[in-house]
Tab-separated table of C-alpha atoms and ligand atoms in Angstrom:
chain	number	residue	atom	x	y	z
A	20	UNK	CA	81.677	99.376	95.369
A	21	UNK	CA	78.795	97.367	93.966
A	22	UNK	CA	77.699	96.095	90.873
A	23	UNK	CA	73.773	97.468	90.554
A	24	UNK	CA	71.096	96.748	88.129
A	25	UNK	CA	70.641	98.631	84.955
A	26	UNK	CA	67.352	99.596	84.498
A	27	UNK	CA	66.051	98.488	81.450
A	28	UNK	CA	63.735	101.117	78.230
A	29	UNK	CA	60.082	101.395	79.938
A	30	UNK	CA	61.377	102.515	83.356
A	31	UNK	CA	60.399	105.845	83.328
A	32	UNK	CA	63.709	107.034	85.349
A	33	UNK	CA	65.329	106.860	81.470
A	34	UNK	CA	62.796	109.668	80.401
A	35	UNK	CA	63.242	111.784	82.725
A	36	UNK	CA	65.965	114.976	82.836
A	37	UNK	CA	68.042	114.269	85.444
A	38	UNK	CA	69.522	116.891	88.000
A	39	UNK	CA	72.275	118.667	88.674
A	40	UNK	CA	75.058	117.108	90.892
A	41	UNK	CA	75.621	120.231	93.228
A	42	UNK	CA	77.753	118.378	96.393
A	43	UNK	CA	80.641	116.755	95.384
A	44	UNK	CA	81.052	114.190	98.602
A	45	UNK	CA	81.668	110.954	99.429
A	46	UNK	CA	78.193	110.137	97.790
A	47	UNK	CA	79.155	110.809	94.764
A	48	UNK	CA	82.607	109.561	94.517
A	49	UNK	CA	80.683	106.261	95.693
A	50	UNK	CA	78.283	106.818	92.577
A	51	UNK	CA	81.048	107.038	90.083
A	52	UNK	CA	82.482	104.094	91.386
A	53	UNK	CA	79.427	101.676	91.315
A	54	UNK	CA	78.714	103.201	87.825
A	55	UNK	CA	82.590	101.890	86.856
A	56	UNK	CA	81.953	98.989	88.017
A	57	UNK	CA	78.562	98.258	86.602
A	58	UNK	CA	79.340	99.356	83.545
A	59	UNK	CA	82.877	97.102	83.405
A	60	UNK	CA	80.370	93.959	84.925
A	61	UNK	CA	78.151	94.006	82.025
A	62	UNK	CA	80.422	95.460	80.250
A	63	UNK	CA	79.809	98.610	78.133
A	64	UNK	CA	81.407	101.295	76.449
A	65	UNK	CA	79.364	103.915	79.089
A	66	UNK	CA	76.733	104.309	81.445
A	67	UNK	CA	74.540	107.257	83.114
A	68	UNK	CA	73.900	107.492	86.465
A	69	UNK	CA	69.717	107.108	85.249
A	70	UNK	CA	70.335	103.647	84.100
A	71	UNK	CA	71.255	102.739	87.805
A	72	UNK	CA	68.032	104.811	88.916
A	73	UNK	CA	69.965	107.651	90.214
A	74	UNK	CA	68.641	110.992	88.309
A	75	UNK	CA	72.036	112.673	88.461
A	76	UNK	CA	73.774	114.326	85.922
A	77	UNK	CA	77.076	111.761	85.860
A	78	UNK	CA	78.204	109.421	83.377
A	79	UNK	CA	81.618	106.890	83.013
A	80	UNK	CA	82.438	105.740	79.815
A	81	UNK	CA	85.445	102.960	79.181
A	82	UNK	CA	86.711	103.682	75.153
A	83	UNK	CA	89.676	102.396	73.938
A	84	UNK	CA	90.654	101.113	77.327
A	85	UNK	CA	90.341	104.118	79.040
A	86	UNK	CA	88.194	104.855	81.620
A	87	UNK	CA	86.750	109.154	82.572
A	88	UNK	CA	83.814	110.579	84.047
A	89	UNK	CA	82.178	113.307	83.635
A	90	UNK	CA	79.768	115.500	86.269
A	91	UNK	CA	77.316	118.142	85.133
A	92	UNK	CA	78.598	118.040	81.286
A	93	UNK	CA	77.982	120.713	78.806
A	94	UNK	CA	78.795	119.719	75.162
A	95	UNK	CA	80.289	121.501	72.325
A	96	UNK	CA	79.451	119.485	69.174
A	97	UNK	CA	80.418	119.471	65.828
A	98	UNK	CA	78.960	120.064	62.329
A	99	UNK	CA	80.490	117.185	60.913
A	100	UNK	CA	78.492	113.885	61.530
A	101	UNK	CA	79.776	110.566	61.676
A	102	UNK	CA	77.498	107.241	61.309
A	103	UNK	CA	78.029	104.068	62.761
A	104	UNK	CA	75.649	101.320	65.030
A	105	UNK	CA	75.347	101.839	68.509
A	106	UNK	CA	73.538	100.047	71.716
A	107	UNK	CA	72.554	100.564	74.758
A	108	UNK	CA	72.884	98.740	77.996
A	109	UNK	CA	69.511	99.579	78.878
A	110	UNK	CA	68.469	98.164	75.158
A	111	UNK	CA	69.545	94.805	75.879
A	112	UNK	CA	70.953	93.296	71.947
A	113	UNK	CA	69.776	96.241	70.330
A	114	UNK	CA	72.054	97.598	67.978
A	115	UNK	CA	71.203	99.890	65.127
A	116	UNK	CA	73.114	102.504	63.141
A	117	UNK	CA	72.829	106.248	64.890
A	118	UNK	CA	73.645	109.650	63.824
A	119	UNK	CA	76.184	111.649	65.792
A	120	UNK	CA	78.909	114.865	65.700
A	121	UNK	CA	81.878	113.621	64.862
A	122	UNK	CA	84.085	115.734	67.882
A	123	UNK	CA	82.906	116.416	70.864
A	124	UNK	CA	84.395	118.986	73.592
A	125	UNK	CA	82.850	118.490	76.622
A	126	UNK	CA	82.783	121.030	80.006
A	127	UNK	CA	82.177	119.689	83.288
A	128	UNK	CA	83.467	118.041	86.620
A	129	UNK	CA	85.100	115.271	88.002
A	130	UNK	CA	84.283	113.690	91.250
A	131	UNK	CA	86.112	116.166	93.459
A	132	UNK	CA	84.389	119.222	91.682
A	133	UNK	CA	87.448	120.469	89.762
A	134	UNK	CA	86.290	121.279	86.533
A	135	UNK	CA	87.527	119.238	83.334
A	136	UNK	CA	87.253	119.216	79.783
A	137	UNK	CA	87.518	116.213	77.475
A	138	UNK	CA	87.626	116.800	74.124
A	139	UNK	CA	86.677	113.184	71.614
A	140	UNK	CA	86.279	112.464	68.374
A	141	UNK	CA	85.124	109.124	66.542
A	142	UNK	CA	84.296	106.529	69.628
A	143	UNK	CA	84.952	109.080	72.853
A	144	UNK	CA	82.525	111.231	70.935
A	145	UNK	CA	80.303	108.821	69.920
A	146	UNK	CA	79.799	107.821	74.028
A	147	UNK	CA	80.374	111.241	75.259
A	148	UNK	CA	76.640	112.318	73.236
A	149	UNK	CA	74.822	109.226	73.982
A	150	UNK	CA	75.765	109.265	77.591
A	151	UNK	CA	75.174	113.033	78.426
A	152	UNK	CA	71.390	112.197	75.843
A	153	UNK	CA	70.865	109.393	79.336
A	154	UNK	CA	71.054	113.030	80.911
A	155	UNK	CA	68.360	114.519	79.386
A	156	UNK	CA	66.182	111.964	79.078
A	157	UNK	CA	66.861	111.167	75.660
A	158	UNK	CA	67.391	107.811	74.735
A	159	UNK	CA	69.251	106.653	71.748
A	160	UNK	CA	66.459	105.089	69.475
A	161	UNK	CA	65.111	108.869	69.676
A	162	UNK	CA	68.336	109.594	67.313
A	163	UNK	CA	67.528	107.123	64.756
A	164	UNK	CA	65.846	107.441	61.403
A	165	UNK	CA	62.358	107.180	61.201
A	166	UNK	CA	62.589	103.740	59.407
A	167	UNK	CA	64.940	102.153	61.823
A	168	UNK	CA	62.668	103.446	64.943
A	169	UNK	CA	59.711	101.910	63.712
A	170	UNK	CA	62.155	98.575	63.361
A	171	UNK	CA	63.759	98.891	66.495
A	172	UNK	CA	60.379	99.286	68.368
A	173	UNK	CA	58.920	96.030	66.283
A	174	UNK	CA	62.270	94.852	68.102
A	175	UNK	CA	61.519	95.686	71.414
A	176	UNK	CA	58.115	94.117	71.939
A	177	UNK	CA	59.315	91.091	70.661
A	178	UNK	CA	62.744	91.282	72.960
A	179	UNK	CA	62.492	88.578	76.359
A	180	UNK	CA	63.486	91.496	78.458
A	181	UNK	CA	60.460	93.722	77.523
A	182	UNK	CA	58.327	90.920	77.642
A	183	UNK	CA	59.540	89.904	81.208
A	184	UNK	CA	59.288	93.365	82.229
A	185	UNK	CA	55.939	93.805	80.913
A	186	UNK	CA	54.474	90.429	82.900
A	187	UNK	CA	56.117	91.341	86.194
A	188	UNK	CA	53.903	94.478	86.081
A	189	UNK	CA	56.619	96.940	85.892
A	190	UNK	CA	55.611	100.476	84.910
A	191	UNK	CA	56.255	100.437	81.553
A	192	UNK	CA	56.476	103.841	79.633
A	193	UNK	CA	56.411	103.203	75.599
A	194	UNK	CA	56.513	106.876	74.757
A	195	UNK	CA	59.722	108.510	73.049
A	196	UNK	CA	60.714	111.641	74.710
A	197	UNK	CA	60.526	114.667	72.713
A	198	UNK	CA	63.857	116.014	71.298
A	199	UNK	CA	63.678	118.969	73.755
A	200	UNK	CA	67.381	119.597	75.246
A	201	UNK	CA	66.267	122.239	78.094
A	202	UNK	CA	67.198	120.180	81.245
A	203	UNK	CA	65.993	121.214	84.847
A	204	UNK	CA	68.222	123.286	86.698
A	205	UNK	CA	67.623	123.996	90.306
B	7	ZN	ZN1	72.669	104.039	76.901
């Protein structure tokens, strides 16, 4: 297991639609284990295998001390919304308030390729949306009002990480990906 770094908003692997996991191996069961432990390092509430760099469809979460994964998710949302702040470990002190379904059910896989279902509500559900968004290279300022965007981007080019980022001559991508939830499938 390793702890890896989390790629930080600008890195163009967070806008991108990540793929479907189609061999469930060793690989993988290595994957969900460095995102555990990555995610328990920094810590966080969840993480998507895109913040490490890998553009799989897998995400861990760890809410209210319990720790799942899920592989190639599907969600079932519902109408009722809940509000509340959320961040982001790839939105380093960012925290702003974010519309979301209140339950989630969620289809998919665990590491050995049975197939699961994990049904949330409140903060499960909460992590369940923002980490399968990571998926589809949605990121979670793309959920928030049109006031609070504009403030959390007057945020993020002020924020040391951004900055750094920018001066080491990373690729930095400052556009918002479009609300489109079509993801490739191969
Ligand atoms: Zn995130």
């Amino acid at each position: 297991m390793s702890i890896l770094p989390i790629r930080l908003f600008g890195d163009p692997v967070l806008t991108t639609p990540a793929t479907e996991v189609i061999d469930f191996d060793r690989q993988l069961r290595k994957l969900v284990k460095d995102l555990t432990q990555t995610m328990q390092d920094a810590p966080g509430a969840g993480l998507a295998a895109p913040q490490i760099g890998v553009s799989l469809r897998v995400f861990v979460w760890d809410v209210d001390e319990e720790l799942g994964h899920l592989v190639n998710p599907s969600l079932d949302l519902s109408d009722d919304m809940q509000e509340g702040e959320e961040g982001c470990l790839s939105f380093p002190e960012l925290r702003y308030n974010t519309p979301r379904s209140m339950r989630v059910v969620a289809k998919g896989f665990n590491m050995y390729g049975d197939p699961v279902t994990v049904e949330g509500s409140e903060l499960l559900a909460r992590a369940i949306q923002h980490e399968t968004d990571h998926l589809n290279g949605i990121v979670f300022i793309d959920r928030l009002s049109d006031e609070n965007r504009r403030l959390a981007m007057a945020e993020i080019r002020k924020s040391d990480w951004f900055i750094n980022a920018q001066s080491s001559g990373q690729n930095i991508q400052m556009k918002i990906s479009p609300h489109k939830n079509s993801h490739l499938r191969k």
